C-alpha cells in the first residue's frame, strides 16, 4: 500500500519557473495551420477506410455472402462519407471568426428573449407562451462585444425531433454553450440533451432564467423593490437536475447565473427613461451574465477556438473509429458463430451418420434373415433348375430391398442433416457470441460513449448484428453437394451387390439313389440346399458389411466436404477481421492520437508553455477529465511543479520514462484533490482509494482516460472518513 498526498494544481510562480527552467519560448499559434493539419488527418482516415472497404469487398466476394458483405461495408461507407463531409465543412470554415456562443435550452425557457436583449433586437421573435416559437437558428452579434451568438430551437418540445437536430447542428462550431434553464422541472428530453452536450465536451454556462411575468406594473415594481422575492425559489435545487444529467456523461457546467431575461429586454424599450432602463437592467441581473461571458471570452477565447476547430473534425474521426471497432465486433460475432455453428453441425451430423449407418446395417440384417428363412422353407421336391431359378429371383429381390434400404436411409439422412443445419443456425443466431472484447486503443472505449451521441450509430450496430444472424443462418444451411453425395451412394451399393460372388450360382444335387426313402431324399436335399446356399449368404453378409462401410464413408465425406465449404467462409471472416483490426490499430488510432496531440500542442502554446509544446510526445483528451500529455524530462517536471491554469482544459502530465502503470497513477494524482491510497499496483491494473467523494460520471471519465492513455485498467473506490466504504 502506498499513500500519495494530493497534487497541488494551482499555477506556480512564473518568476520561480523562469529561474528553474529559463524563459519559455513564446510560439505563436496558427489556427490556419491547425486547420490544414486536421484536414490532412481527416483525409488520411478517409483513405484508410477506403482501403479497408476495398480489401473487405475482395475478401467477401462470394455470392453467398451478400448479406455479410453489406453488413460490414455499409457502416464503413457511411462513416467515410461523414468524415469527408466534416472535412469539406472544416475546409470552408473561417477560423478567424469571432468567439461564438450557442443558446440552448428547453422550449419556452426564454432563449429568444435573451437573444433579443443581447443582440439589441426589438423582441419581434420572442414567443407569446406557445410551444416552438423558434424553428430555425438565428445568428447575431452581442452588442458592444466581438461575440457571435446563435439562437436555436428548444430541445424539449413534443414532436420536436427536427428542432432537436437543428439545435445540435450548431454545437460542433461553438466555443461556449449558454444553457438557458428555468425553475421548472427538467424534462427527460431536456436531460438527454444535457448528457449529449457533455459528450461533446463543450464548456457550458448556465443562465437560470426567472419566468415571473413583469409586464404588469405591480410585478415590475416587485422586481425593482424586492428582487429576492421575485427570483425566490430554490436556486440550488433547480440546478441539481442539470448537475445530474451532465454528470452522467462526465460533464459539468462552468458556472450558473440567475437572470430575468424579460426584464432585461424590457430595459431596452425606448419608452423608458435612462434611469428607469438602468434600474430594470440592474434588477434583471443580466450584467452578471455579461460579465461571466466576458471573462470566458477574455480568458479562454484562443484556447476555446483551438478546441472548437479540433472538435469539429475530431468527433467524426472518433465516430469513424467507433464504427470500425463495432464492425470488427460484428465480424468477430460472425466468426464465432461460423466456428461454433460449424463445430455444432459436424458433431450432430457425425452422430446422425453413425445412427443412419446402424439403421442401414439393421435393415441389411433383416433382409438376410428373410433369405435364411427362405432356405429353410424352400420346396426341395422341386427340380434343381426350378430351385436355382427361385434362388436367382430371391437374390434379385434382395438387391431391390438393399437398394431401397440404402435409398431410404440416405434420404432420411439428408432430410435430418438439413434439419440439423437449420436447428444449429437458429440456435446460434440467438446466442450473444463474441462479447465486446477490448479491441485496443480509444476506438472501442469511445465507441461505447459515442453510441449515446445522436443515436445514429446504435442503428448501425443493430443492422450489423442482424447481418451476423443472417450470416449464421446462411452459413450453416446445407449446400447441394451433400444431397448429391448421398444420392450417389445408391448407385455405388447397387454396383457392389451386382458384383457379389456366387449370386448367380445355384445348387448341385447329389445322387438320390443312395437314399432308401423319399423322406431320406428330402432330408438330404434340404441339407444340400442349406450347405450350398448358406455360405453364399455369409458371403453376401460380408459384402454388405463392406458396402455399409463404403456408404458410411461416403456420407462422412459429404459432411466433411460441407464442413470444408464452410471453413472457406471462416478463413474469409478471419481475413476480414485481420483487415479491420489492422485498420483500427495501425491507421485510425495513430491518426486519433495525432489529432489530440496537435490540439494539445496548440493549447500549450496558448497557455505560454512553448517548451512543453515543442517537447510533447503524445496526448489523449477525455471530456470530464482533461488532456493527458506525455513529456520527457525536464518538461514533465516543469508541468508538475508549475501547473498551467485550468481555464479551458486541465493538463495532466505523464512522464515518457515511466511505465504505463506509473503513468496511470500520475494521472489519478493530478486529477484528485485529496489523498490517494494505492491498494494494488501491477503492470496491467492499478487499484486506488480516495478519501473524498467523486462527482457522478467522474470515475468513469478518469478510468476511461487512464485506459485510453496508458492501457492500464484503473479501479477507483472511495473511503470517506466516518462513512461506509
Short mmCIF file of C-alpha atoms in Angstrom, two decimals, residues 150-442:
data_model
loop_
_atom_site.label_atom_id
_atom_site.label_comp_id
_atom_site.label_asym_id
_atom_site.label_seq_id
_atom_site.Cartn_x
_atom_site.Cartn_y
_atom_site.Cartn_z
CA UNK A 150 -26.74 31.73 -32.07
CA UNK A 151 -30.36 31.25 -31.01
CA UNK A 152 -31.51 27.66 -31.53
CA UNK A 153 -34.88 25.88 -31.31
CA UNK A 154 -35.89 24.37 -27.98
CA UNK A 155 -34.94 20.77 -27.28
CA UNK A 156 -37.88 19.68 -25.16
CA UNK A 157 -40.99 20.14 -27.28
CA UNK A 158 -43.32 17.31 -28.19
CA UNK A 159 -42.73 16.12 -31.77
CA UNK A 160 -39.65 18.33 -31.83
CA UNK A 161 -37.12 15.96 -33.38
CA UNK A 162 -36.35 18.37 -36.19
CA UNK A 163 -35.84 21.19 -33.68
CA UNK A 164 -33.58 18.97 -31.59
CA UNK A 165 -31.44 18.10 -34.62
CA UNK A 166 -31.26 21.74 -35.70
CA UNK A 167 -30.11 22.86 -32.24
CA UNK A 168 -27.36 20.26 -32.10
CA UNK A 169 -26.20 21.05 -35.62
CA UNK A 170 -24.84 24.32 -34.15
CA UNK A 171 -22.95 22.71 -31.29
CA UNK A 172 -19.85 21.48 -33.14
CA UNK A 173 -18.99 25.01 -34.30
CA UNK A 174 -19.47 26.66 -30.90
CA UNK A 175 -16.92 27.95 -28.40
CA UNK A 176 -19.34 28.16 -25.47
CA UNK A 177 -22.83 26.79 -24.78
CA UNK A 178 -25.15 29.15 -22.92
CA UNK A 179 -27.78 26.83 -21.45
CA UNK A 180 -30.96 28.73 -20.56
CA UNK A 181 -32.83 26.95 -17.77
CA UNK A 182 -35.80 27.84 -15.57
CA UNK A 183 -37.03 26.95 -12.12
CA UNK A 184 -39.41 24.41 -13.62
CA UNK A 185 -38.78 20.67 -13.69
CA UNK A 186 -36.18 19.44 -16.16
CA UNK A 187 -37.89 17.26 -18.74
CA UNK A 188 -36.42 13.90 -19.73
CA UNK A 189 -35.77 15.03 -23.30
CA UNK A 190 -34.04 18.12 -21.95
CA UNK A 191 -31.96 15.85 -19.71
CA UNK A 192 -30.88 13.78 -22.70
CA UNK A 193 -29.80 16.97 -24.44
CA UNK A 194 -27.62 17.89 -21.46
CA UNK A 195 -25.99 14.47 -21.47
CA UNK A 196 -25.32 14.80 -25.18
CA UNK A 197 -23.75 18.23 -24.66
CA UNK A 198 -21.46 16.71 -22.03
CA UNK A 199 -20.47 14.05 -24.54
CA UNK A 200 -19.47 16.79 -26.94
CA UNK A 201 -17.17 18.17 -24.26
CA UNK A 202 -18.26 21.76 -24.85
CA UNK A 203 -17.98 24.30 -21.98
CA UNK A 204 -21.42 25.13 -20.59
CA UNK A 205 -22.53 28.31 -18.84
CA UNK A 206 -25.98 28.14 -17.21
CA UNK A 207 -28.38 31.10 -17.23
CA UNK A 208 -31.17 30.32 -14.75
CA UNK A 209 -33.99 32.45 -16.11
CA UNK A 210 -36.79 33.66 -13.86
CA UNK A 211 -40.14 33.30 -15.64
CA UNK A 212 -42.11 35.71 -13.41
CA UNK A 213 -44.03 37.97 -15.82
CA UNK A 214 -43.11 41.61 -15.12
CA UNK A 215 -45.11 43.26 -17.88
CA UNK A 216 -47.62 44.25 -15.18
CA UNK A 217 -46.54 47.40 -13.35
CA UNK A 218 -47.06 45.88 -9.90
CA UNK A 219 -44.95 42.85 -10.76
CA UNK A 220 -42.28 45.10 -12.21
CA UNK A 221 -42.31 47.15 -9.01
CA UNK A 222 -41.84 43.95 -7.01
CA UNK A 223 -38.78 43.14 -9.11
CA UNK A 224 -37.31 46.59 -8.55
CA UNK A 225 -38.04 46.75 -4.81
CA UNK A 226 -37.89 43.10 -3.74
CA UNK A 227 -35.82 41.24 -6.36
CA UNK A 228 -35.02 38.36 -4.00
CA UNK A 229 -38.73 37.75 -3.55
CA UNK A 230 -39.33 37.73 -7.32
CA UNK A 231 -36.37 35.49 -8.11
CA UNK A 232 -37.04 33.42 -4.97
CA UNK A 233 -37.23 29.67 -5.17
CA UNK A 234 -34.63 27.03 -4.58
CA UNK A 235 -31.83 28.05 -6.92
CA UNK A 236 -29.58 25.15 -5.94
CA UNK A 237 -32.48 22.78 -6.22
CA UNK A 238 -33.20 24.00 -9.75
CA UNK A 239 -29.58 23.37 -10.72
CA UNK A 240 -29.44 19.84 -9.32
CA UNK A 241 -31.15 18.18 -12.31
CA UNK A 242 -28.72 19.96 -14.62
CA UNK A 243 -25.81 18.77 -12.47
CA UNK A 244 -27.14 15.24 -12.51
CA UNK A 245 -27.70 14.96 -16.26
CA UNK A 246 -24.32 16.48 -17.12
CA UNK A 247 -22.54 14.29 -14.58
CA UNK A 248 -23.99 11.14 -16.10
CA UNK A 249 -21.76 11.79 -19.08
CA UNK A 250 -18.84 13.07 -17.02
CA UNK A 251 -19.60 16.75 -17.64
CA UNK A 252 -20.25 19.84 -15.55
CA UNK A 253 -21.09 23.49 -16.13
CA UNK A 254 -18.59 26.32 -15.60
CA UNK A 255 -20.88 28.48 -13.51
CA UNK A 256 -24.54 29.47 -13.17
CA UNK A 257 -26.05 32.96 -13.21
CA UNK A 258 -29.65 33.84 -12.30
CA UNK A 259 -31.24 36.37 -14.66
CA UNK A 260 -34.59 37.80 -15.68
CA UNK A 261 -34.45 37.86 -19.49
CA UNK A 262 -37.85 39.51 -19.91
CA UNK A 263 -36.84 42.41 -17.66
CA UNK A 264 -33.50 42.72 -19.46
CA UNK A 265 -35.23 43.04 -22.83
CA UNK A 266 -37.76 45.47 -21.33
CA UNK A 267 -34.89 47.71 -20.21
CA UNK A 268 -34.10 48.44 -23.87
CA UNK A 269 -37.55 49.90 -24.53
CA UNK A 270 -37.44 53.40 -25.99
CA UNK A 271 -40.43 54.28 -23.82
CA UNK A 272 -38.30 54.22 -20.65
CA UNK A 273 -36.18 56.95 -19.24
CA UNK A 274 -32.49 56.21 -18.98
CA UNK A 275 -32.77 55.91 -15.18
CA UNK A 276 -35.72 53.52 -15.36
CA UNK A 277 -33.98 51.46 -18.02
CA UNK A 278 -30.86 51.31 -15.90
CA UNK A 279 -32.81 50.24 -12.81
CA UNK A 280 -34.67 47.50 -14.67
CA UNK A 281 -31.49 46.23 -16.28
CA UNK A 282 -29.74 46.16 -12.93
CA UNK A 283 -32.65 44.29 -11.37
CA UNK A 284 -32.60 41.72 -14.21
CA UNK A 285 -29.06 40.73 -13.13
CA UNK A 286 -28.16 40.27 -16.77
CA UNK A 287 -25.00 42.26 -16.09
CA UNK A 288 -23.66 39.30 -14.10
CA UNK A 289 -24.19 37.11 -17.15
CA UNK A 290 -22.43 39.56 -19.46
CA UNK A 291 -19.53 39.75 -17.03
CA UNK A 292 -19.21 35.96 -16.96
CA UNK A 293 -19.37 35.79 -20.76
CA UNK A 294 -16.68 38.46 -20.98
CA UNK A 295 -14.46 36.55 -18.57
CA UNK A 296 -14.82 33.38 -20.59
CA UNK A 297 -14.01 35.20 -23.80
CA UNK A 298 -11.03 37.08 -22.45
CA UNK A 299 -9.50 34.13 -20.61
CA UNK A 300 -10.34 31.25 -22.89
CA UNK A 301 -11.21 32.53 -26.38
CA UNK A 302 -7.98 31.38 -28.02
CA UNK A 303 -7.98 28.01 -26.27
CA UNK A 304 -11.67 27.51 -26.98
CA UNK A 305 -11.08 28.30 -30.64
CA UNK A 306 -8.36 25.65 -30.87
CA UNK A 307 -10.58 23.11 -29.11
CA UNK A 308 -13.58 24.07 -31.27
CA UNK A 309 -11.65 23.68 -34.53
CA UNK A 310 -10.21 20.39 -33.33
CA UNK A 311 -13.50 19.01 -32.06
CA UNK A 312 -15.21 19.97 -35.31
CA UNK A 313 -13.41 17.12 -37.09
CA UNK A 314 -12.39 15.04 -34.08
CA UNK A 315 -15.87 13.80 -33.28
CA UNK A 316 -16.39 12.40 -36.78
CA UNK A 317 -12.96 10.75 -36.66
CA UNK A 318 -13.81 9.19 -33.31
CA UNK A 319 -17.16 8.10 -34.70
CA UNK A 320 -15.38 6.50 -37.67
CA UNK A 321 -13.05 4.65 -35.31
CA UNK A 322 -16.03 3.60 -33.22
CA UNK A 323 -17.80 2.34 -36.34
CA UNK A 324 -14.72 0.36 -37.33
CA UNK A 325 -14.49 -1.13 -33.85
CA UNK A 326 -18.13 -2.18 -33.93
CA UNK A 327 -17.84 -3.63 -37.44
CA UNK A 328 -14.85 -5.60 -36.14
CA UNK A 329 -17.05 -6.79 -33.30
CA UNK A 330 -19.71 -7.82 -35.80
CA UNK A 331 -17.22 -9.76 -37.91
CA UNK A 332 -15.97 -11.37 -34.74
CA UNK A 333 -19.56 -12.33 -33.89
CA UNK A 334 -19.96 -13.80 -37.37
CA UNK A 335 -16.67 -15.64 -36.96
CA UNK A 336 -17.63 -17.00 -33.56
CA UNK A 337 -21.00 -18.00 -34.99
CA UNK A 338 -19.44 -19.66 -38.04
CA UNK A 339 -16.93 -21.59 -35.94
CA UNK A 340 -19.37 -22.58 -33.25
CA UNK A 341 -22.22 -23.49 -35.56
CA UNK A 342 -19.91 -25.49 -37.82
CA UNK A 343 -18.48 -27.43 -34.87
CA UNK A 344 -22.00 -27.97 -33.59
CA UNK A 345 -23.23 -29.11 -37.01
CA UNK A 346 -20.32 -31.52 -37.54
CA UNK A 347 -20.79 -33.01 -34.07
CA UNK A 348 -24.52 -33.54 -34.58
CA UNK A 349 -24.06 -34.68 -38.19
CA UNK A 350 -21.41 -37.25 -37.24
CA UNK A 351 -23.74 -38.65 -34.63
CA UNK A 352 -26.58 -38.78 -37.16
CA UNK A 353 -24.36 -40.53 -39.74
CA UNK A 354 -23.50 -43.14 -37.11
CA UNK A 355 -27.19 -43.62 -36.38
CA UNK A 356 -28.01 -43.87 -40.09
CA UNK A 357 -25.28 -46.48 -40.58
CA UNK A 358 -26.59 -48.54 -37.69
CA UNK A 359 -30.10 -48.33 -39.08
CA UNK A 360 -28.84 -49.40 -42.51
CA UNK A 361 -26.94 -52.37 -41.14
CA UNK A 362 -30.05 -53.40 -39.19
CA UNK A 363 -32.05 -53.27 -42.43
CA UNK A 364 -29.40 -55.42 -44.15
CA UNK A 365 -29.62 -57.91 -41.30
CA UNK A 366 -33.41 -58.13 -41.67
CA UNK A 367 -33.07 -58.69 -45.42
CA UNK A 368 -30.57 -61.50 -44.92
CA UNK A 369 -32.75 -63.07 -42.23
CA UNK A 370 -35.54 -63.35 -44.80
CA UNK A 371 -33.19 -65.27 -47.14
CA UNK A 372 -32.15 -67.57 -44.32
CA UNK A 373 -35.80 -68.36 -43.70
CA UNK A 374 -36.30 -68.88 -47.45
CA UNK A 375 -33.55 -71.50 -47.46
CA UNK A 376 -35.26 -73.31 -44.62
CA UNK A 377 -38.68 -73.17 -46.32
CA UNK A 378 -37.83 -73.80 -49.98
CA UNK A 379 -39.65 -76.77 -51.55
CA UNK A 380 -36.82 -79.26 -52.08
CA UNK A 381 -39.08 -81.55 -54.07
CA UNK A 382 -38.70 -79.17 -56.95
CA UNK A 383 -36.16 -79.81 -59.61
CA UNK A 384 -32.66 -78.43 -59.40
CA UNK A 385 -33.41 -75.97 -62.18
CA UNK A 386 -36.54 -74.63 -60.50
CA UNK A 387 -34.81 -74.18 -57.12
CA UNK A 388 -31.94 -72.36 -58.81
CA UNK A 389 -34.39 -70.12 -60.65
CA UNK A 390 -36.20 -69.37 -57.39
CA UNK A 391 -32.86 -68.59 -55.72
CA UNK A 392 -31.86 -66.22 -58.51
CA UNK A 393 -35.23 -64.48 -58.16
CA UNK A 394 -34.71 -64.19 -54.41
CA UNK A 395 -31.30 -62.65 -54.97
CA UNK A 396 -32.94 -60.12 -57.28
CA UNK A 397 -35.42 -59.25 -54.58
CA UNK A 398 -32.52 -58.93 -52.13
CA UNK A 399 -30.87 -56.43 -54.45
CA UNK A 400 -34.08 -54.43 -54.63
CA UNK A 401 -34.56 -54.47 -50.84
CA UNK A 402 -30.96 -53.44 -50.20
CA UNK A 403 -31.20 -50.67 -52.79
CA UNK A 404 -34.45 -49.47 -51.23
CA UNK A 405 -32.92 -49.60 -47.75
CA UNK A 406 -29.91 -47.55 -48.88
CA UNK A 407 -32.10 -45.05 -50.70
CA UNK A 408 -34.46 -44.72 -47.75
CA UNK A 409 -31.63 -44.32 -45.24
CA UNK A 410 -29.87 -41.78 -47.46
CA UNK A 411 -32.97 -39.65 -47.99
CA UNK A 412 -33.77 -39.70 -44.29
CA UNK A 413 -30.19 -38.76 -43.52
CA UNK A 414 -30.27 -35.88 -45.99
CA UNK A 415 -33.55 -34.59 -44.53
CA UNK A 416 -32.26 -34.94 -40.97
CA UNK A 417 -28.98 -33.21 -41.77
CA UNK A 418 -30.86 -30.31 -43.30
CA UNK A 419 -32.96 -30.09 -40.16
CA UNK A 420 -29.83 -30.24 -38.04
CA UNK A 421 -28.32 -27.43 -40.13
CA UNK A 422 -31.46 -25.31 -39.67
CA UNK A 423 -31.60 -26.01 -35.92
CA UNK A 424 -27.91 -25.18 -35.49
CA UNK A 425 -28.30 -21.92 -37.43
CA UNK A 426 -31.36 -20.97 -35.40
CA UNK A 427 -29.64 -21.81 -32.11
CA UNK A 428 -26.54 -19.78 -32.93
CA UNK A 429 -28.42 -16.81 -34.32
CA UNK A 430 -29.95 -16.33 -30.85
CA UNK A 431 -26.69 -16.60 -28.93
CA UNK A 432 -24.83 -13.43 -27.92
CA UNK A 433 -21.45 -14.69 -29.10
CA UNK A 434 -18.35 -12.55 -29.39
CA UNK A 435 -18.96 -10.20 -26.49
CA UNK A 436 -17.46 -6.71 -26.98
CA UNK A 437 -13.89 -7.51 -26.06
CA UNK A 438 -11.33 -4.75 -25.83
CA UNK A 439 -10.18 -4.05 -29.36
CA UNK A 440 -7.26 -1.94 -28.23
CA UNK A 441 -6.96 1.81 -28.00
CA UNK A 442 -9.56 4.51 -27.77
#
